[in-house]
């Protein structure tokens, strides 16, 4: 057996969980009595993965059945617990009839990669106004190995964030959490937050998104104006207009007060949307300019998204003859 050679060519092999791993081993030269085995690990900690005559893992099979030269094996449905270094080993019979190592390969280091779950981005449970700091979280789980990269973007613009927190969820499976704190602006109604995760188990980055309008509140600006220049001729009809603009979300209620007493809203427009995604609408009341209403104050009361009311007023001045 002096011209005998064992060839184990692979130094490193990387596979994804669930795939089939192929480990190559070929024998050349003279026949040497004794079995060929595949061992995981070396020394006292080794574990027999495959031997022709003996027991072996049910997921393991010969690549070329019955060959005396090709001892390559397939391991089906690879999992993270299969990570390790595998050795193709030729044994020979000793004078005492025991198997002893004759030749072995240099070992093939196997790494297994499990793709993370799709990133999930979450925000606060309540709405916040422009300029207030808001913290968002991104989580992904069930990946292996533990090394993972996270990038944040607002639309396409990168946002700086701290290193992700990685914790072991169960043996050889990891979870990740990453936070970013930022201030939102009025123009963010149409923007989205993106959490991008890079991991060796996924050929392309994985993305989770969060629409910022889910958490943003923009309070309305309210303005009241009369349709005619002041003072108004007696008994003329005056239209007071309440212009409610630049608000988000859409839920808003408008009421009118005449000298502090609630009056019926005559007409209200349908909300329209600006190019920034903010809403605006108008409300009108018609008033008969009688002498006794001279100096009356008409107030538009706007309640937006269950917040404190926003008010704006205008005064009715009437031109009374000979006064």
PDB file of C-alpha atoms in Angstrom:
ATOM      1  CA  UNK A   1       0.000   0.000   0.000  1.00  0.00           C
ATOM      2  CA  UNK A   2       2.938   2.383  -0.373  1.00  0.00           C
ATOM      3  CA  UNK A   3       1.456   3.955  -3.523  1.00  0.00           C
ATOM      4  CA  UNK A   4      -1.931   4.375  -1.776  1.00  0.00           C
ATOM      5  CA  UNK A   5      -3.323   7.907  -1.722  1.00  0.00           C
ATOM      6  CA  UNK A   6      -6.469   9.400  -0.169  1.00  0.00           C
ATOM      7  CA  UNK A   7      -7.652  12.655  -1.760  1.00  0.00           C
ATOM      8  CA  UNK A   8     -10.086  14.907   0.134  1.00  0.00           C
ATOM      9  CA  UNK A   9     -10.044  18.083  -2.026  1.00  0.00           C
ATOM     10  CA  UNK A  10     -12.508  20.440  -0.295  1.00  0.00           C
ATOM     11  CA  UNK A  11     -11.081  22.789   2.349  1.00  0.00           C
ATOM     12  CA  UNK A  12     -14.288  24.759   3.027  1.00  0.00           C
ATOM     13  CA  UNK A  13     -17.875  24.101   1.997  1.00  0.00           C
ATOM     14  CA  UNK A  14     -20.763  26.477   2.654  1.00  0.00           C
ATOM     15  CA  UNK A  15     -24.411  25.392   2.376  1.00  0.00           C
ATOM     16  CA  UNK A  16     -27.819  26.759   3.259  1.00  0.00           C
ATOM     17  CA  UNK A  17     -30.015  24.953   5.775  1.00  0.00           C
ATOM     18  CA  UNK A  18     -32.204  22.326   4.094  1.00  0.00           C
ATOM     19  CA  UNK A  19     -29.821  21.781   1.175  1.00  0.00           C
ATOM     20  CA  UNK A  20     -27.837  18.601   0.440  1.00  0.00           C
ATOM     21  CA  UNK A  21     -24.144  18.727   1.312  1.00  0.00           C
ATOM     22  CA  UNK A  22     -21.671  16.733  -0.809  1.00  0.00           C
ATOM     23  CA  UNK A  23     -18.283  15.806   0.702  1.00  0.00           C
ATOM     24  CA  UNK A  24     -15.723  14.417  -1.751  1.00  0.00           C
ATOM     25  CA  UNK A  25     -13.154  11.695  -1.094  1.00  0.00           C
ATOM     26  CA  UNK A  26     -11.304   9.514  -3.627  1.00  0.00           C
ATOM     27  CA  UNK A  27      -8.831   6.656  -3.146  1.00  0.00           C
ATOM     28  CA  UNK A  28      -5.931   5.928  -5.512  1.00  0.00           C
ATOM     29  CA  UNK A  29      -3.346   3.104  -5.733  1.00  0.00           C
ATOM     30  CA  UNK A  30      -3.064  -0.307  -4.123  1.00  0.00           C
ATOM     31  CA  UNK A  31      -5.867  -1.985  -2.223  1.00  0.00           C
ATOM     32  CA  UNK A  32      -5.433  -1.835   1.546  1.00  0.00           C
ATOM     33  CA  UNK A  33      -7.721  -4.043   3.671  1.00  0.00           C
ATOM     34  CA  UNK A  34      -9.886  -2.088   6.106  1.00  0.00           C
ATOM     35  CA  UNK A  35     -12.909   0.218   6.034  1.00  0.00           C
ATOM     36  CA  UNK A  36     -13.290   3.852   4.943  1.00  0.00           C
ATOM     37  CA  UNK A  37     -15.193   6.105   7.341  1.00  0.00           C
ATOM     38  CA  UNK A  38     -16.278   9.705   7.505  1.00  0.00           C
ATOM     39  CA  UNK A  39     -15.696  11.330  10.900  1.00  0.00           C
ATOM     40  CA  UNK A  40     -16.977  14.646  12.178  1.00  0.00           C
ATOM     41  CA  UNK A  41     -14.249  16.137  14.335  1.00  0.00           C
ATOM     42  CA  UNK A  42     -10.891  14.599  15.218  1.00  0.00           C
ATOM     43  CA  UNK A  43      -9.501  13.065  18.377  1.00  0.00           C
ATOM     44  CA  UNK A  44     -11.594  11.992  21.342  1.00  0.00           C
ATOM     45  CA  UNK A  45     -14.570  14.159  20.307  1.00  0.00           C
ATOM     46  CA  UNK A  46     -14.997  12.620  16.847  1.00  0.00           C
ATOM     47  CA  UNK A  47     -18.284  11.149  15.719  1.00  0.00           C
ATOM     48  CA  UNK A  48     -18.743   8.585  12.947  1.00  0.00           C
ATOM     49  CA  UNK A  49     -20.969  10.057  10.239  1.00  0.00           C
ATOM     50  CA  UNK A  50     -20.670   7.235   7.713  1.00  0.00           C
ATOM     51  CA  UNK A  51     -19.103   3.779   7.438  1.00  0.00           C
ATOM     52  CA  UNK A  52     -19.904   1.240   4.802  1.00  0.00           C
ATOM     53  CA  UNK A  53     -20.480  -1.809   6.947  1.00  0.00           C
ATOM     54  CA  UNK A  54     -21.687  -0.133  10.115  1.00  0.00           C
ATOM     55  CA  UNK A  55     -24.398   2.258  11.201  1.00  0.00           C
ATOM     56  CA  UNK A  56     -24.553   5.811   9.929  1.00  0.00           C
ATOM     57  CA  UNK A  57     -26.848   8.814  10.101  1.00  0.00           C
ATOM     58  CA  UNK A  58     -30.118   8.257   8.157  1.00  0.00           C
ATOM     59  CA  UNK A  59     -29.537  11.494   6.226  1.00  0.00           C
ATOM     60  CA  UNK A  60     -26.146  10.277   4.919  1.00  0.00           C
ATOM     61  CA  UNK A  61     -25.611   8.173   1.789  1.00  0.00           C
ATOM     62  CA  UNK A  62     -22.811   7.293  -0.608  1.00  0.00           C
ATOM     63  CA  UNK A  63     -22.656   9.457  -3.727  1.00  0.00           C
ATOM     64  CA  UNK A  64     -21.460   6.479  -5.820  1.00  0.00           C
ATOM     65  CA  UNK A  65     -22.899   3.284  -4.342  1.00  0.00           C
ATOM     66  CA  UNK A  66     -20.566   0.262  -4.306  1.00  0.00           C
ATOM     67  CA  UNK A  67     -17.493   2.086  -5.614  1.00  0.00           C
ATOM     68  CA  UNK A  68     -14.093   0.997  -4.275  1.00  0.00           C
ATOM     69  CA  UNK A  69     -12.512   4.318  -5.245  1.00  0.00           C
ATOM     70  CA  UNK A  70     -15.073   7.093  -4.752  1.00  0.00           C
ATOM     71  CA  UNK A  71     -16.152   7.433  -1.128  1.00  0.00           C
ATOM     72  CA  UNK A  72     -17.882  10.792  -1.513  1.00  0.00           C
ATOM     73  CA  UNK A  73     -21.066  11.187   0.553  1.00  0.00           C
ATOM     74  CA  UNK A  74     -24.266  13.248   0.500  1.00  0.00           C
ATOM     75  CA  UNK A  75     -25.775  14.639   3.713  1.00  0.00           C
ATOM     76  CA  UNK A  76     -29.423  15.575   3.140  1.00  0.00           C
ATOM     77  CA  UNK A  77     -31.364  18.406   4.818  1.00  0.00           C
ATOM     78  CA  UNK A  78     -28.317  20.041   6.406  1.00  0.00           C
ATOM     79  CA  UNK A  79     -28.960  21.959   9.659  1.00  0.00           C
ATOM     80  CA  UNK A  80     -26.816  24.267  11.834  1.00  0.00           C
ATOM     81  CA  UNK A  81     -25.925  21.313  14.113  1.00  0.00           C
ATOM     82  CA  UNK A  82     -24.049  19.842  11.104  1.00  0.00           C
ATOM     83  CA  UNK A  83     -21.456  22.630  11.308  1.00  0.00           C
ATOM     84  CA  UNK A  84     -17.964  21.199  11.867  1.00  0.00           C
ATOM     85  CA  UNK A  85     -14.926  19.675  10.166  1.00  0.00           C
ATOM     86  CA  UNK A  86     -15.340  16.334   8.389  1.00  0.00           C
ATOM     87  CA  UNK A  87     -12.537  13.841   7.709  1.00  0.00           C
ATOM     88  CA  UNK A  88     -12.412  11.010   5.199  1.00  0.00           C
ATOM     89  CA  UNK A  89     -10.372   8.256   6.939  1.00  0.00           C
ATOM     90  CA  UNK A  90      -8.927   5.005   5.580  1.00  0.00           C
ATOM     91  CA  UNK A  91      -8.376   2.345   8.229  1.00  0.00           C
ATOM     92  CA  UNK A  92      -6.247  -0.787   7.984  1.00  0.00           C
ATOM     93  CA  UNK A  93      -6.350  -3.992  10.004  1.00  0.00           C
ATOM     94  CA  UNK A  94      -3.618  -4.224  12.635  1.00  0.00           C
ATOM     95  CA  UNK A  95      -1.842  -7.472  13.510  1.00  0.00           C
ATOM     96  CA  UNK A  96      -4.323  -7.795  16.395  1.00  0.00           C
ATOM     97  CA  UNK A  97      -7.204  -7.520  13.914  1.00  0.00           C
ATOM     98  CA  UNK A  98      -8.257  -4.034  15.035  1.00  0.00           C
ATOM     99  CA  UNK A  99      -8.904  -1.062  12.755  1.00  0.00           C
ATOM    100  CA  UNK A 100      -6.272   1.646  12.985  1.00  0.00           C
ATOM    101  CA  UNK A 101      -5.939   4.880  10.993  1.00  0.00           C
ATOM    102  CA  UNK A 102      -3.905   4.343   7.833  1.00  0.00           C
ATOM    103  CA  UNK A 103      -4.467   7.665   6.017  1.00  0.00           C
ATOM    104  CA  UNK A 104      -6.884  10.581   6.359  1.00  0.00           C
ATOM    105  CA  UNK A 105      -7.757  13.748   4.520  1.00  0.00           C
ATOM    106  CA  UNK A 106      -6.932  17.232   5.774  1.00  0.00           C
ATOM    107  CA  UNK A 107     -10.576  17.858   6.679  1.00  0.00           C
ATOM    108  CA  UNK A 108     -13.416  19.843   5.109  1.00  0.00           C
ATOM    109  CA  UNK A 109     -14.787  22.700   7.231  1.00  0.00           C
ATOM    110  CA  UNK A 110     -18.571  22.888   6.741  1.00  0.00           C
ATOM    111  CA  UNK A 111     -20.509  26.070   7.457  1.00  0.00           C
ATOM    112  CA  UNK A 112     -24.322  26.167   7.380  1.00  0.00           C
ATOM    113  CA  UNK A 113     -26.301  29.362   6.797  1.00  0.00           C
ATOM    114  CA  UNK A 114     -29.925  29.932   7.850  1.00  0.00           C
ATOM    115  CA  UNK A 115     -31.655  32.969   6.349  1.00  0.00           C
ATOM    116  CA  UNK A 116     -33.230  35.421   8.809  1.00  0.00           C
ATOM    117  CA  UNK A 117     -36.972  36.023   8.826  1.00  0.00           C
ATOM    118  CA  UNK A 118     -38.094  39.102   6.905  1.00  0.00           C
ATOM    119  CA  UNK A 119     -37.295  42.229   8.965  1.00  0.00           C
ATOM    120  CA  UNK A 120     -40.263  43.655  10.865  1.00  0.00           C
ATOM    121  CA  UNK A 121     -40.241  47.411  11.560  1.00  0.00           C
ATOM    122  CA  UNK A 122     -42.374  48.779  14.400  1.00  0.00           C
ATOM    123  CA  UNK A 123     -42.995  52.272  15.751  1.00  0.00           C
ATOM    124  CA  UNK A 124     -44.657  53.874  18.769  1.00  0.00           C
ATOM    125  CA  UNK A 125     -48.253  53.038  19.711  1.00  0.00           C
ATOM    126  CA  UNK A 126     -49.394  56.668  19.482  1.00  0.00           C
ATOM    127  CA  UNK A 127     -49.037  59.453  16.937  1.00  0.00           C
ATOM    128  CA  UNK A 128     -46.410  62.177  17.334  1.00  0.00           C
ATOM    129  CA  UNK A 129     -46.078  65.634  15.873  1.00  0.00           C
ATOM    130  CA  UNK A 130     -43.275  67.069  13.728  1.00  0.00           C
ATOM    131  CA  UNK A 131     -40.040  67.759  15.605  1.00  0.00           C
ATOM    132  CA  UNK A 132     -40.628  65.154  18.326  1.00  0.00           C
ATOM    133  CA  UNK A 133     -38.029  62.337  18.637  1.00  0.00           C
ATOM    134  CA  UNK A 134     -39.435  58.929  17.690  1.00  0.00           C
ATOM    135  CA  UNK A 135     -37.801  55.506  18.148  1.00  0.00           C
ATOM    136  CA  UNK A 136     -38.366  52.718  15.621  1.00  0.00           C
ATOM    137  CA  UNK A 137     -37.324  49.069  16.020  1.00  0.00           C
ATOM    138  CA  UNK A 138     -36.360  46.437  13.457  1.00  0.00           C
ATOM    139  CA  UNK A 139     -36.348  42.736  14.343  1.00  0.00           C
ATOM    140  CA  UNK A 140     -35.400  39.569  12.447  1.00  0.00           C
ATOM    141  CA  UNK A 141     -34.906  36.074  13.796  1.00  0.00           C
ATOM    142  CA  UNK A 142     -34.014  32.435  13.362  1.00  0.00           C
ATOM    143  CA  UNK A 143     -30.705  32.989  11.524  1.00  0.00           C
ATOM    144  CA  UNK A 144     -27.310  31.283  11.674  1.00  0.00           C
ATOM    145  CA  UNK A 145     -24.442  32.160  12.010  1.00  0.00           C
ATOM    146  CA  UNK A 146     -24.786  35.142  14.361  1.00  0.00           C
ATOM    147  CA  UNK A 147     -23.005  37.701  12.165  1.00  0.00           C
ATOM    148  CA  UNK A 148     -25.548  40.133  10.660  1.00  0.00           C
ATOM    149  CA  UNK A 149     -25.547  43.670   9.249  1.00  0.00           C
ATOM    150  CA  UNK A 150     -28.340  46.257   9.441  1.00  0.00           C
ATOM    151  CA  UNK A 151     -28.794  49.507   7.499  1.00  0.00           C
ATOM    152  CA  UNK A 152     -31.592  52.060   7.898  1.00  0.00           C
ATOM    153  CA  UNK A 153     -32.969  54.411   5.244  1.00  0.00           C
ATOM    154  CA  UNK A 154     -35.626  57.088   5.097  1.00  0.00           C
ATOM    155  CA  UNK A 155     -36.804  56.608   1.531  1.00  0.00           C
ATOM    156  CA  UNK A 156     -33.372  56.215  -0.126  1.00  0.00           C
ATOM    157  CA  UNK A 157     -31.363  58.385   2.317  1.00  0.00           C
ATOM    158  CA  UNK A 158     -29.204  56.460   4.852  1.00  0.00           C
ATOM    159  CA  UNK A 159     -29.831  57.021   8.587  1.00  0.00           C
ATOM    160  CA  UNK A 160     -27.133  56.382  11.185  1.00  0.00           C
ATOM    161  CA  UNK A 161     -27.960  53.716  13.786  1.00  0.00           C
ATOM    162  CA  UNK A 162     -26.229  51.778  16.536  1.00  0.00           C
ATOM    163  CA  UNK A 163     -24.895  48.234  16.168  1.00  0.00           C
ATOM    164  CA  UNK A 164     -27.700  45.644  16.198  1.00  0.00           C
ATOM    165  CA  UNK A 165     -28.302  43.615  19.363  1.00  0.00           C
ATOM    166  CA  UNK A 166     -27.900  39.885  18.612  1.00  0.00           C
ATOM    167  CA  UNK A 167     -29.130  37.281  21.107  1.00  0.00           C
ATOM    168  CA  UNK A 168     -29.110  33.475  21.016  1.00  0.00           C
ATOM    169  CA  UNK A 169     -32.719  32.349  20.749  1.00  0.00           C
ATOM    170  CA  UNK A 170     -32.037  28.640  20.979  1.00  0.00           C
ATOM    171  CA  UNK A 171     -28.965  26.558  20.215  1.00  0.00           C
ATOM    172  CA  UNK A 172     -27.407  27.750  16.945  1.00  0.00           C
ATOM    173  CA  UNK A 173     -30.245  30.155  16.166  1.00  0.00           C
ATOM    174  CA  UNK A 174     -30.091  33.910  16.668  1.00  0.00           C
ATOM    175  CA  UNK A 175     -32.402  36.915  16.845  1.00  0.00           C
ATOM    176  CA  UNK A 176     -31.570  40.541  16.046  1.00  0.00           C
ATOM    177  CA  UNK A 177     -32.957  43.886  17.175  1.00  0.00           C
ATOM    178  CA  UNK A 178     -31.924  47.317  15.888  1.00  0.00           C
ATOM    179  CA  UNK A 179     -33.241  50.753  16.903  1.00  0.00           C
ATOM    180  CA  UNK A 180     -33.124  54.166  15.292  1.00  0.00           C
ATOM    181  CA  UNK A 181     -34.330  57.470  16.772  1.00  0.00           C
ATOM    182  CA  UNK A 182     -35.280  60.366  14.493  1.00  0.00           C
ATOM    183  CA  UNK A 183     -37.446  63.468  14.273  1.00  0.00           C
ATOM    184  CA  UNK A 184     -40.286  63.504  11.767  1.00  0.00           C
ATOM    185  CA  UNK A 185     -41.262  66.515   9.677  1.00  0.00           C
ATOM    186  CA  UNK A 186     -44.507  67.685   8.066  1.00  0.00           C
ATOM    187  CA  UNK A 187     -43.237  66.436   4.715  1.00  0.00           C
ATOM    188  CA  UNK A 188     -42.821  62.846   5.935  1.00  0.00           C
ATOM    189  CA  UNK A 189     -46.453  61.813   5.362  1.00  0.00           C
ATOM    190  CA  UNK A 190     -45.480  60.177   2.055  1.00  0.00           C
ATOM    191  CA  UNK A 191     -42.102  58.843   3.276  1.00  0.00           C
ATOM    192  CA  UNK A 192     -41.202  55.348   4.420  1.00  0.00           C
ATOM    193  CA  UNK A 193     -38.594  53.927   6.761  1.00  0.00           C
ATOM    194  CA  UNK A 194     -36.574  50.963   5.482  1.00  0.00           C
ATOM    195  CA  UNK A 195     -34.631  48.417   7.542  1.00  0.00           C
ATOM    196  CA  UNK A 196     -32.214  46.442   5.361  1.00  0.00           C
ATOM    197  CA  UNK A 197     -30.619  43.254   6.715  1.00  0.00           C
ATOM    198  CA  UNK A 198     -27.539  41.580   5.202  1.00  0.00           C
ATOM    199  CA  UNK A 199     -26.784  37.967   6.155  1.00  0.00           C
ATOM    200  CA  UNK A 200     -24.751  35.153   4.611  1.00  0.00           C
ATOM    201  CA  UNK A 201     -27.903  32.984   4.486  1.00  0.00           C
ATOM    202  CA  UNK A 202     -29.587  35.305   1.977  1.00  0.00           C
ATOM    203  CA  UNK A 203     -28.202  36.057  -1.513  1.00  0.00           C
ATOM    204  CA  UNK A 204     -29.788  39.527  -1.473  1.00  0.00           C
ATOM    205  CA  UNK A 205     -30.485  42.016   1.351  1.00  0.00           C
ATOM    206  CA  UNK A 206     -33.826  41.552   3.117  1.00  0.00           C
ATOM    207  CA  UNK A 207     -35.985  44.667   3.568  1.00  0.00           C
ATOM    208  CA  UNK A 208     -38.696  45.651   6.000  1.00  0.00           C
ATOM    209  CA  UNK A 209     -40.632  48.903   5.492  1.00  0.00           C
ATOM    210  CA  UNK A 210     -42.736  51.201   7.658  1.00  0.00           C
ATOM    211  CA  UNK A 211     -44.949  53.995   6.322  1.00  0.00           C
ATOM    212  CA  UNK A 212     -44.291  57.077   8.459  1.00  0.00           C
ATOM    213  CA  UNK A 213     -47.905  58.263   8.076  1.00  0.00           C
ATOM    214  CA  UNK A 214     -48.823  55.441  10.496  1.00  0.00           C
ATOM    215  CA  UNK A 215     -47.319  57.456  13.359  1.00  0.00           C
ATOM    216  CA  UNK A 216     -47.186  61.076  12.163  1.00  0.00           C
ATOM    217  CA  UNK A 217     -49.739  63.707  13.167  1.00  0.00           C
ATOM    218  CA  UNK A 218     -49.699  67.164  11.579  1.00  0.00           C
ATOM    219  CA  UNK A 219     -52.097  69.622  13.225  1.00  0.00           C
ATOM    220  CA  UNK A 220     -54.161  71.927  10.993  1.00  0.00           C
ATOM    221  CA  UNK A 221     -53.719  75.636  10.461  1.00  0.00           C
ATOM    222  CA  UNK A 222     -57.103  77.366  10.773  1.00  0.00           C
ATOM    223  CA  UNK A 223     -58.124  80.695   9.233  1.00  0.00           C
ATOM    224  CA  UNK A 224     -61.552  82.425   9.152  1.00  0.00           C
ATOM    225  CA  UNK A 225     -62.420  85.130   6.629  1.00  0.00           C
ATOM    226  CA  UNK A 226     -65.592  86.982   5.515  1.00  0.00           C
ATOM    227  CA  UNK A 227     -66.561  87.049   1.877  1.00  0.00           C
ATOM    228  CA  UNK A 228     -67.159  90.847   1.917  1.00  0.00           C
ATOM    229  CA  UNK A 229     -64.985  93.718   3.048  1.00  0.00           C
ATOM    230  CA  UNK A 230     -65.877  95.150   6.431  1.00  0.00           C
ATOM    231  CA  UNK A 231     -68.109  96.950   7.369  1.00  0.00           C
ATOM    232  CA  UNK A 232     -70.993  95.193   5.596  1.00  0.00           C
ATOM    233  CA  UNK A 233     -74.206  96.875   4.507  1.00  0.00           C
ATOM    234  CA  UNK A 234     -77.141  96.116   6.764  1.00  0.00           C
ATOM    235  CA  UNK A 235     -79.307  93.080   5.817  1.00  0.00           C
ATOM    236  CA  UNK A 236     -76.709  91.807   3.330  1.00  0.00           C
ATOM    237  CA  UNK A 237     -75.783  88.102   3.378  1.00  0.00           C
ATOM    238  CA  UNK A 238     -72.228  87.424   4.578  1.00  0.00           C
ATOM    239  CA  UNK A 239     -70.375  84.142   3.983  1.00  0.00           C
ATOM    240  CA  UNK A 240     -67.789  83.257   6.617  1.00  0.00           C
ATOM    241  CA  UNK A 241     -65.253  80.710   5.400  1.00  0.00           C
ATOM    242  CA  UNK A 242     -63.125  78.525   7.654  1.00  0.00           C
ATOM    243  CA  UNK A 243     -60.029  77.277   5.826  1.00  0.00           C
ATOM    244  CA  UNK A 244     -58.516  74.206   7.528  1.00  0.00           C
ATOM    245  CA  UNK A 245     -55.245  73.212   5.884  1.00  0.00           C
ATOM    246  CA  UNK A 246     -52.079  71.135   6.167  1.00  0.00           C
ATOM    247  CA  UNK A 247     -53.285  68.347   8.475  1.00  0.00           C
ATOM    248  CA  UNK A 248     -52.833  64.587   8.777  1.00  0.00           C
ATOM    249  CA  UNK A 249     -54.554  62.151   9.352  1.00  0.00           C
ATOM    250  CA  UNK A 250     -57.856  62.970   7.687  1.00  0.00           C
ATOM    251  CA  UNK A 251     -60.211  62.634  10.686  1.00  0.00           C
ATOM    252  CA  UNK A 252     -61.348  66.171  11.585  1.00  0.00           C
ATOM    253  CA  UNK A 253     -64.586  67.771  12.790  1.00  0.00           C
ATOM    254  CA  UNK A 254     -65.598  71.415  12.300  1.00  0.00           C
ATOM    255  CA  UNK A 255     -68.184  73.378  14.274  1.00  0.00           C
ATOM    256  CA  UNK A 256     -69.147  77.066  14.364  1.00  0.00           C
ATOM    257  CA  UNK A 257     -69.925  79.419  17.268  1.00  0.00           C
ATOM    258  CA  UNK A 258     -71.848  82.691  17.017  1.00  0.00           C
ATOM    259  CA  UNK A 259     -70.881  84.778  20.054  1.00  0.00           C
ATOM    260  CA  UNK A 260     -70.034  81.534  21.851  1.00  0.00           C
ATOM    261  CA  UNK A 261     -73.273  79.720  20.910  1.00  0.00           C
ATOM    262  CA  UNK A 262     -73.137  76.745  18.552  1.00  0.00           C
ATOM    263  CA  UNK A 263     -74.761  77.278  15.162  1.00  0.00           C
ATOM    264  CA  UNK A 264     -75.446  74.966  12.250  1.00  0.00           C
ATOM    265  CA  UNK A 265     -72.697  74.411   9.678  1.00  0.00           C
ATOM    266  CA  UNK A 266     -74.167  75.323   6.292  1.00  0.00           C
ATOM    267  CA  UNK A 267     -71.688  73.688   3.949  1.00  0.00           C
ATOM    268  CA  UNK A 268     -68.421  71.772   4.003  1.00  0.00           C
ATOM    269  CA  UNK A 269     -66.109  70.828   1.154  1.00  0.00           C
ATOM    270  CA  UNK A 270     -64.663  67.373   0.587  1.00  0.00           C
ATOM    271  CA  UNK A 271     -61.060  67.093   1.830  1.00  0.00           C
ATOM    272  CA  UNK A 272     -58.403  67.558  -0.844  1.00  0.00           C
ATOM    273  CA  UNK A 273     -54.799  66.321  -0.663  1.00  0.00           C
ATOM    274  CA  UNK A 274     -51.676  68.403  -1.306  1.00  0.00           C
ATOM    275  CA  UNK A 275     -48.567  67.086  -3.087  1.00  0.00           C
ATOM    276  CA  UNK A 276     -47.077  66.498   0.406  1.00  0.00           C
ATOM    277  CA  UNK A 277     -49.961  64.202   1.331  1.00  0.00           C
ATOM    278  CA  UNK A 278     -51.548  66.706   3.754  1.00  0.00           C
ATOM    279  CA  UNK A 279     -55.296  67.358   3.797  1.00  0.00           C
ATOM    280  CA  UNK A 280     -57.246  70.595   3.572  1.00  0.00           C
ATOM    281  CA  UNK A 281     -60.914  71.543   3.478  1.00  0.00           C
ATOM    282  CA  UNK A 282     -63.274  74.518   3.848  1.00  0.00           C
ATOM    283  CA  UNK A 283     -66.460  75.122   5.828  1.00  0.00           C
ATOM    284  CA  UNK A 284     -68.959  77.956   5.293  1.00  0.00           C
ATOM    285  CA  UNK A 285     -71.735  79.636   7.267  1.00  0.00           C
ATOM    286  CA  UNK A 286     -74.184  82.196   5.834  1.00  0.00           C
ATOM    287  CA  UNK A 287     -75.095  85.114   8.112  1.00  0.00           C
ATOM    288  CA  UNK A 288     -77.780  87.774   7.642  1.00  0.00           C
ATOM    289  CA  UNK A 289     -76.116  91.086   8.579  1.00  0.00           C
ATOM    290  CA  UNK A 290     -78.906  92.488  10.785  1.00  0.00           C
ATOM    291  CA  UNK A 291     -78.234  95.519  13.026  1.00  0.00           C
ATOM    292  CA  UNK A 292     -78.364  93.485  16.245  1.00  0.00           C
ATOM    293  CA  UNK A 293     -75.512  91.255  14.957  1.00  0.00           C
ATOM    294  CA  UNK A 294     -73.110  94.178  14.709  1.00  0.00           C
ATOM    295  CA  UNK A 295     -69.889  93.148  16.477  1.00  0.00           C
ATOM    296  CA  UNK A 296     -70.845  89.464  16.698  1.00  0.00           C
ATOM    297  CA  UNK A 297     -67.861  87.104  16.752  1.00  0.00           C
ATOM    298  CA  UNK A 298     -67.966  83.994  14.527  1.00  0.00           C
ATOM    299  CA  UNK A 299     -65.580  81.233  15.586  1.00  0.00           C
ATOM    300  CA  UNK A 300     -64.540  78.122  13.691  1.00  0.00           C
ATOM    301  CA  UNK A 301     -63.686  75.268  16.075  1.00  0.00           C
ATOM    302  CA  UNK A 302     -61.605  72.437  14.611  1.00  0.00           C
ATOM    303  CA  UNK A 303     -61.014  69.164  16.465  1.00  0.00           C
ATOM    304  CA  UNK A 304     -58.352  67.090  14.743  1.00  0.00           C
ATOM    305  CA  UNK A 305     -57.471  63.482  15.625  1.00  0.00           C
ATOM    306  CA  UNK A 306     -58.976  63.795  19.155  1.00  0.00           C
ATOM    307  CA  UNK A 307     -56.586  66.628  20.043  1.00  0.00           C
ATOM    308  CA  UNK A 308     -57.378  69.906  21.801  1.00  0.00           C
ATOM    309  CA  UNK A 309     -59.551  72.184  19.604  1.00  0.00           C
ATOM    310  CA  UNK A 310     -57.924  74.741  17.284  1.00  0.00           C
ATOM    311  CA  UNK A 311     -59.993  77.945  16.980  1.00  0.00           C
ATOM    312  CA  UNK A 312     -60.031  81.031  14.800  1.00  0.00           C
ATOM    313  CA  UNK A 313     -62.532  83.907  14.793  1.00  0.00           C
ATOM    314  CA  UNK A 314     -63.728  86.824  12.694  1.00  0.00           C
ATOM    315  CA  UNK A 315     -65.984  89.743  13.752  1.00  0.00           C
ATOM    316  CA  UNK A 316     -69.033  90.927  11.816  1.00  0.00           C
ATOM    317  CA  UNK A 317     -69.029  94.733  11.473  1.00  0.00           C
ATOM    318  CA  UNK A 318     -72.144  96.276   9.952  1.00  0.00           C
ATOM    319  CA  UNK A 319     -72.398  99.736   8.367  1.00  0.00           C
ATOM    320  CA  UNK A 320     -75.507 101.227   9.994  1.00  0.00           C
ATOM    321  CA  UNK A 321     -76.806 104.440   8.277  1.00  0.00           C
ATOM    322  CA  UNK A 322     -76.382 107.753  10.213  1.00  0.00           C
ATOM    323  CA  UNK A 323     -74.067 106.139  12.807  1.00  0.00           C
TER     324      UNK A 323
END
